[in-house]
Structure formats: structure tokens, C-alpha cells
Short mmCIF file of C-alpha atoms in Angstrom, two decimals:
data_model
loop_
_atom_site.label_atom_id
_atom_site.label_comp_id
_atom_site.label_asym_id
_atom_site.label_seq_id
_atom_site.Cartn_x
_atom_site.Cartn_y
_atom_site.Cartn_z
CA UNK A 1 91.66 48.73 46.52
CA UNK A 2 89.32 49.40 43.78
CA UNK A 3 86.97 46.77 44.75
CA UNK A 4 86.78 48.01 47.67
CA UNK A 5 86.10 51.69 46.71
CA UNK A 6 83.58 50.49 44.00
CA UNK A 7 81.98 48.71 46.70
CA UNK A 8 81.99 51.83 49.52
CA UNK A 9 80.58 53.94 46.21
CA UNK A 10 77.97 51.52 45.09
CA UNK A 11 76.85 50.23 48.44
CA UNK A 12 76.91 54.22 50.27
CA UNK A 13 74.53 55.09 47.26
CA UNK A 14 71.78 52.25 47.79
CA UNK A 15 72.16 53.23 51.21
CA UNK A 16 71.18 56.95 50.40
CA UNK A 17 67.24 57.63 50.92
CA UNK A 18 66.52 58.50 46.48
CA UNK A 19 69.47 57.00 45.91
CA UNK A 20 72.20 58.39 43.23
CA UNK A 21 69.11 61.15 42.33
CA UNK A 22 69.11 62.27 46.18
CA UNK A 23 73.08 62.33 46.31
CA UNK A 24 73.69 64.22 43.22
CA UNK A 25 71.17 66.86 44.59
CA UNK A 26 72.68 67.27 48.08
CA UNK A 27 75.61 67.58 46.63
CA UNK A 28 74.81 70.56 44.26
CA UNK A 29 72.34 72.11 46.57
CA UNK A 30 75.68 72.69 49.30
CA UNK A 31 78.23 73.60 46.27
CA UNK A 32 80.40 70.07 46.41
CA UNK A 33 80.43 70.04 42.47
CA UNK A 34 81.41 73.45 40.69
CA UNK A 35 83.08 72.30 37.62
CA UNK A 36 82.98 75.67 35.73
CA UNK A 37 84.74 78.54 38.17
CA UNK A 38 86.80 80.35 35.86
CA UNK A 39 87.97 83.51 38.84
CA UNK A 40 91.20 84.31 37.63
CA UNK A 41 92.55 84.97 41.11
CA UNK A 42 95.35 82.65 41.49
CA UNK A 43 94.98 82.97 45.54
CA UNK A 44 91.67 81.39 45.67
CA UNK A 45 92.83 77.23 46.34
CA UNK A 46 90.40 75.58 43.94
CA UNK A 47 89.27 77.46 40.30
CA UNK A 48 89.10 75.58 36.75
CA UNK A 49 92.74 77.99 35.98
CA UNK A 50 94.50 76.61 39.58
CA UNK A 51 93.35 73.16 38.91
CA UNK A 52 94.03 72.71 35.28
CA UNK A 53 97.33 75.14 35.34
CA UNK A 54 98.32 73.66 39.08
CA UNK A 55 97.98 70.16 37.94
CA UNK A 56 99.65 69.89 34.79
CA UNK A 57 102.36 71.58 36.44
CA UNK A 58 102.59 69.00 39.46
CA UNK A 59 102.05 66.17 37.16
CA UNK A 60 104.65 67.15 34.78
CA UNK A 61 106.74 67.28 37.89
CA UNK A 62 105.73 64.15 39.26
CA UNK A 63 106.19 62.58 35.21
CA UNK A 64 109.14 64.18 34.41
CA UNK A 65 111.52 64.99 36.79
CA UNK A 66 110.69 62.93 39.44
CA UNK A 67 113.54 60.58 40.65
CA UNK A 68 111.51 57.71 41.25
CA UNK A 69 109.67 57.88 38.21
CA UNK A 70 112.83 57.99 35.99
CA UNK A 71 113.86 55.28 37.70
CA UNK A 72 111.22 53.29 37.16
CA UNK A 73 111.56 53.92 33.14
CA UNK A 74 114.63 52.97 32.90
CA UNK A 75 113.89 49.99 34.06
CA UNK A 76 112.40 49.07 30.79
CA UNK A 77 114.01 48.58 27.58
CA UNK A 78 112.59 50.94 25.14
CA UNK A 79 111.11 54.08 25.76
CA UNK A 80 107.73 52.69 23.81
CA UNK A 81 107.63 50.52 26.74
CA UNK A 82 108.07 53.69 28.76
CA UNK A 83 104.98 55.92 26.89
CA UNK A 84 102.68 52.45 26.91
CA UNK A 85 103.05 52.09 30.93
CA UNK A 86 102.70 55.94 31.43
CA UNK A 87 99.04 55.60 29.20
CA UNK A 88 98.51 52.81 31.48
CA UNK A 89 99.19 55.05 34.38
CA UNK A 90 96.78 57.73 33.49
CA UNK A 91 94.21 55.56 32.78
CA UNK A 92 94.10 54.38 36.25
CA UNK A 93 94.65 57.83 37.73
CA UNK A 94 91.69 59.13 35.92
CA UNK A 95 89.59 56.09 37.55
CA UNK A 96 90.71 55.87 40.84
CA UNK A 97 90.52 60.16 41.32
CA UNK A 98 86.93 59.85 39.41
CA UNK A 99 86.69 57.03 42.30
CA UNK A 100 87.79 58.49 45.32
CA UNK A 101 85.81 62.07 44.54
CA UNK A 102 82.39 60.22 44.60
CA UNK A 103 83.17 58.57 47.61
CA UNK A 104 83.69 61.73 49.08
CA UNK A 105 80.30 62.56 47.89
CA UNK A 106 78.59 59.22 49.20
CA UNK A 107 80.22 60.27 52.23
CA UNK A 108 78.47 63.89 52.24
CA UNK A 109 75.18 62.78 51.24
CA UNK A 110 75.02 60.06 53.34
CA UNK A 111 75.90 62.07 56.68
CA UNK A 112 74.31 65.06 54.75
CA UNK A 113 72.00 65.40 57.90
CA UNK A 114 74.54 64.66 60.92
CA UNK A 115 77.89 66.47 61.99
CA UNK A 116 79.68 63.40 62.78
CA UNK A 117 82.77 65.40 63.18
CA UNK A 118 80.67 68.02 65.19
CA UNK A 119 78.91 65.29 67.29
CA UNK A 120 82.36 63.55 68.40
CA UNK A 121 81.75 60.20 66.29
CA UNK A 122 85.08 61.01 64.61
CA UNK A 123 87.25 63.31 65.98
CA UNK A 124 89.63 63.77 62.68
CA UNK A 125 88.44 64.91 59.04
CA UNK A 126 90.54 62.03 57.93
CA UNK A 127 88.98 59.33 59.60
CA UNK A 128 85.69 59.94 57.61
CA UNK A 129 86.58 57.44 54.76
CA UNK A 130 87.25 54.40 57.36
CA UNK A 131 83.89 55.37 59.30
CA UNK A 132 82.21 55.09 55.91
CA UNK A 133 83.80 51.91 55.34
CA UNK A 134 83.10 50.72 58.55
CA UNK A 135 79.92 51.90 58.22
CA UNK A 136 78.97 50.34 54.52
CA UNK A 137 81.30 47.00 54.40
CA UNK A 138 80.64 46.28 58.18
CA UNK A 139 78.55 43.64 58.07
CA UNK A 140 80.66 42.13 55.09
CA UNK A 141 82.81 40.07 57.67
CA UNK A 142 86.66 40.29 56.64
CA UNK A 143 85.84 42.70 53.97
CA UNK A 144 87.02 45.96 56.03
CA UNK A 145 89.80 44.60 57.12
CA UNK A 146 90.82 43.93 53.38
CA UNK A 147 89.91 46.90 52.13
CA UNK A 148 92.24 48.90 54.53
CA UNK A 149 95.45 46.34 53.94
CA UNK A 150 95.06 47.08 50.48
CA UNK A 151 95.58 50.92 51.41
CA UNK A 152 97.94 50.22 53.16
CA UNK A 153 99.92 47.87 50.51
CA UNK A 154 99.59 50.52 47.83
CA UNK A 155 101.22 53.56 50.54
CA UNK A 156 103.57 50.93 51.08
CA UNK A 157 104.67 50.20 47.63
CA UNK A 158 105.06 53.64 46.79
CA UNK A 159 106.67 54.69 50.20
CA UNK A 160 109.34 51.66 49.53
CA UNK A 161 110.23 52.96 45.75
CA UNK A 162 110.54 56.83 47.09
CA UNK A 163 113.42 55.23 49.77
CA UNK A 164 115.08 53.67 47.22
CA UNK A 165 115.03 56.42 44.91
CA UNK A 166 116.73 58.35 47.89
CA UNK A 167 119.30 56.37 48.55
CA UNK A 168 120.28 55.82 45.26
CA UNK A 169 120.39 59.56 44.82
CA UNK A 170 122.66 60.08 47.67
CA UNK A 171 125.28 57.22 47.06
CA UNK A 172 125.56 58.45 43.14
CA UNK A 173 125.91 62.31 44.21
CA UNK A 174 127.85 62.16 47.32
CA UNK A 175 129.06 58.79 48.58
CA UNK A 176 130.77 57.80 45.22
CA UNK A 177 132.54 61.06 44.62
CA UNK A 178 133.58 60.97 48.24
CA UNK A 179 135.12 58.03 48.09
CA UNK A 180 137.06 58.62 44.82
CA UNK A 181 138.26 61.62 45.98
CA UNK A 182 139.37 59.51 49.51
CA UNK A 183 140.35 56.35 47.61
CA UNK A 184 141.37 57.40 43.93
CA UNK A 185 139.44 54.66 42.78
CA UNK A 186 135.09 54.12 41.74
CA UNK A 187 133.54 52.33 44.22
CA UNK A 188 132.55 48.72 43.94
CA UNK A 189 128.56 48.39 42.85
CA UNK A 190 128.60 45.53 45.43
CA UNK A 191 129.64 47.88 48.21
CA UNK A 192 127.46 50.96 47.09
CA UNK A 193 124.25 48.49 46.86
CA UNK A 194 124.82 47.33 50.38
CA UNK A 195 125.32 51.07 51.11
CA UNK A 196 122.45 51.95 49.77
CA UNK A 197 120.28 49.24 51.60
CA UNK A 198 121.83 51.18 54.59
CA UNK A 199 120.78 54.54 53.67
CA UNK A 200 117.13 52.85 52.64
CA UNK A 201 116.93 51.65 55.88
CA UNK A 202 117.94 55.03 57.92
CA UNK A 203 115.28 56.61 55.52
CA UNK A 204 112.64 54.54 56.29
CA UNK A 205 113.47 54.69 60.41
CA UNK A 206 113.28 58.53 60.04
CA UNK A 207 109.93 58.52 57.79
CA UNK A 208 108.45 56.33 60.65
CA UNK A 209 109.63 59.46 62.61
CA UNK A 210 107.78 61.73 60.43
CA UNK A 211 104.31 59.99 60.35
CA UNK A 212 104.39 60.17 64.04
CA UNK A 213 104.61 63.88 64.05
CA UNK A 214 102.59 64.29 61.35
CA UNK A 215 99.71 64.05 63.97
CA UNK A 216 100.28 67.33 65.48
CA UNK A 217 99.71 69.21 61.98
CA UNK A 218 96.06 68.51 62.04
CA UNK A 219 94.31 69.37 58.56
CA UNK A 220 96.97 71.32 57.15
CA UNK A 221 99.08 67.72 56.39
CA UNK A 222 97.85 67.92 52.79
CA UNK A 223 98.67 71.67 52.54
CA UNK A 224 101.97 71.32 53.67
CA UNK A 225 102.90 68.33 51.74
CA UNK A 226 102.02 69.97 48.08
CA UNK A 227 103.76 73.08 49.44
CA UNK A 228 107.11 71.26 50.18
CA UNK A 229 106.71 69.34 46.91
CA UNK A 230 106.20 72.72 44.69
CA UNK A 231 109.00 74.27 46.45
CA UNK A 232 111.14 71.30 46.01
CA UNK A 233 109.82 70.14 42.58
CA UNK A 234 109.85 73.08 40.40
CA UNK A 235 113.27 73.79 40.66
CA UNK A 236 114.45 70.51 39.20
CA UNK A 237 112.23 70.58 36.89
CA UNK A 238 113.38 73.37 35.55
CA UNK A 239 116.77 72.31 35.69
CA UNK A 240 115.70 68.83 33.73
CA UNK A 241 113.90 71.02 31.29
CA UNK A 242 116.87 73.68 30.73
CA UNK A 243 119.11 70.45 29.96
CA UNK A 244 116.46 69.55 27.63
CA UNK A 245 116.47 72.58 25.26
CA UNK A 246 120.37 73.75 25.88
CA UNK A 247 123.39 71.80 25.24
CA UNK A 248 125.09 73.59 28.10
CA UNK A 249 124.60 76.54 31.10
CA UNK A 250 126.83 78.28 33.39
CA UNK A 251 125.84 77.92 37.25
CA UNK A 252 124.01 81.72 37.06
CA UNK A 253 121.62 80.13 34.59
CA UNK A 254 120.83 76.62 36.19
#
């Protein structure tokens, strides 16, 4: 995936009449890079305040409380191991955002004089990127192709950890104490892994479900998505972060 996005950024830019020059100025002349908007009005989407504030927040989230995540560190032995593969982490984040925002430029400077989307080339904001790699890695014969598998491979990696995470979830906080209270006795691991796989599996049948009607919510997807995370995410973060400072809370405090 990287190769292919450091090829879409290097290749869109030769393509560009002037060049990186030409794209950098088409891209400040129309206001695509304001790094230094410091309006303190926390309704306005994108400031330096509701970036920086906005992002460490969902990244601490995402870090800290997530299921998945803390899953995935205590899958390691020592929590070094944890802090070295989280450094890892950000180093890659920082490369492939850096990454992905100047293809979005390439992809601004390079159409700067056609409304593709206007025009009916495309007929979705989001099918911009695989134009543009269409467009720049056509002639590159398999290369496409193996650019958008990789995509694909990473959603799916992630996708398949977030199911598991689920399941797990529900067999430790409902199917286990069900079945002691039922049974008077824990529940075999063998029986709750199998369970689990089962869960995974209705998960994943009803996320298919989901990406199917995520075509009639047009370019608010993205929107919605962050919403439902903040609304879902903050809360246990805060309840991860009271257990952090207090030994103990009543249920009018958590």
C-alpha cells in the first residue's frame, strides 16, 4: 500500500504541468493548505484547536481504551514490548496521513482545471482516489490491480481484529455470566472459543449488511462514523481513566 501511494504521489506530480512548484501553488492559491487557523469556535469542523484538541482526544481513545487495541497489547509479554510497537505505530501513522494528504493534493492539482465530479466522469467524491490511480498506474499493467488488493488487505485486517474484539467482549460480559448463573459452573474456554467464532461470524454477516447500506449515506459516511465513535468512545474512556486514578466508584460516579 505504500508503494503504491508513493507511486500515485510521485508519478501524479511529474504528471502536473511545473511539477511539485505548480501543485504546491494551486493548492494555496484555492485554500487546500491552512496550517495556522487558530478561530476558537469549536463549531467550525477543521481549526489548528479542533484538530490538535479533537485528535488527541480520538487517538487517546483509539490508544487507550479501545478493545481491540488492548487486546492486541496483551498479546505481548512486557509492556516495553507494548510502548516499542505503539512508537512503531505512530511512526507509520505520521507517514501514511503525510501520504494520503498529498495525494489528495496531486489529485486537486492535477484535475485543478476539470470538474470530474461535475462533468459525470465519477459520480462519487470517493471514487476520486481509484480514478487517480487508474489514471497514473494505468499503463503499469497489474499494478492497479495490486494497489487496490492491498487496500483492501489492510480494511480487511483491521475489520477481522474489530470482530474478534466483539465477540470476545460479548462472551466475557454476557455469555459467561449467563451460563454460570444457568449452569453454576465457568464455562469451558473450548466451548466459549467456538462461541465466539460464532458470534465473529454473525458480526461479520451483519457488517456485510452495513457496507451495503452505507451507500445510501452519500458524503456524510465519514461524518457519521467519527460521530458514532465520539459518542461511543468517550464514555469508556472515561470510565478506563476513572479506574485509573480511583481505587473504587459507586454507579452515580462511573
Amino acid at each position: 500500500m505504500f508503494i503504491g501511494l508513493i507511486a500515485v504521489a510521485i508519478l501524479g506530480t511529474l504528471d502536473i504541468p511545473g511539477g511539485f512548484t505548480e501543485l504546491i501553488r494551486r493548492a494555496d492559491q484555492s485554500g487546500r493548505i491552512e496550517f495556522f487557523d487558530f478561530n476558537p469556535n469549536p463549531f467550525v469542523r477543521h481549526t489548528f484547536w479542533t484538530l490538535i484538541l479533537g485528535g488527541f482526544l480520538t487517538n487517546l481513545t483509539v490508544y487507550g481504551s479501545n478493545q481491540g487495541t488492548i487486546q492486541r497489547y496483551l498479546t505481548l509479554k512486557k509492556w516495553q514490548d507494548a510502548s516499542k510497537a505503539l512508537m512503531i505505530n505512530l511512526l507509520g501513522s505520521v507517514f501514511l496521513l503525510t501520504l494520503t494528504c498529498f495525494c489528495g493534493l496531486v489529485a486537486y492539482a492535477k484535475y485543478y482545471e476539470c470538474d470530474i465530479l461535475g462533468s459525470g466522469i465519477i459520480n462519487k467524491g470517493e471514487k476520486l482516489l481509484p480514478f487517480l490511480v487508474m489514471d497514473v498506474l494505468g499503463k503499469l499493467h497489474g499494478l492497479p490491480g495490486l494497489f487496490v488488493a492491498t487496500i483492501y488487505s489492510a480494511a480487511l485486517s483491521t475489520i477481522s481484529g474489530g470482530m474478534s474484539s466483539l465477540a470476545a467482549v460479548f462472551v466475557t460480559d454476557f455469555v459467561k455470566p449467563l451460563y454460570f448463573l444457568k449452569y453454576n459452573h465457568e464455562l469451558k474456554e473450548k466451548k466459549a472459543a467456538y462461541i465466539a467464532k460464532g458470534l465473529a461470524l454473525l458480526i461479520g454477516i451483519g457488517s456485510i449488511g452495513m457496507a451495503y447500506l452505507c451507500q445510501f449515506f452519500g458524503n456524510t459516511l465519514l461524518q457519521l462514523a467519527l460521530s458514532i465513535f465520539g459518542l461511543l468512545g468517550g464514555p469508556l474512556l472515561a470510565v478506563i481513566t476513572l479506574g485509573m486514578f480511583f481505587k473504587k466508584a459507586n454507579w452515580v460516579v462511573s
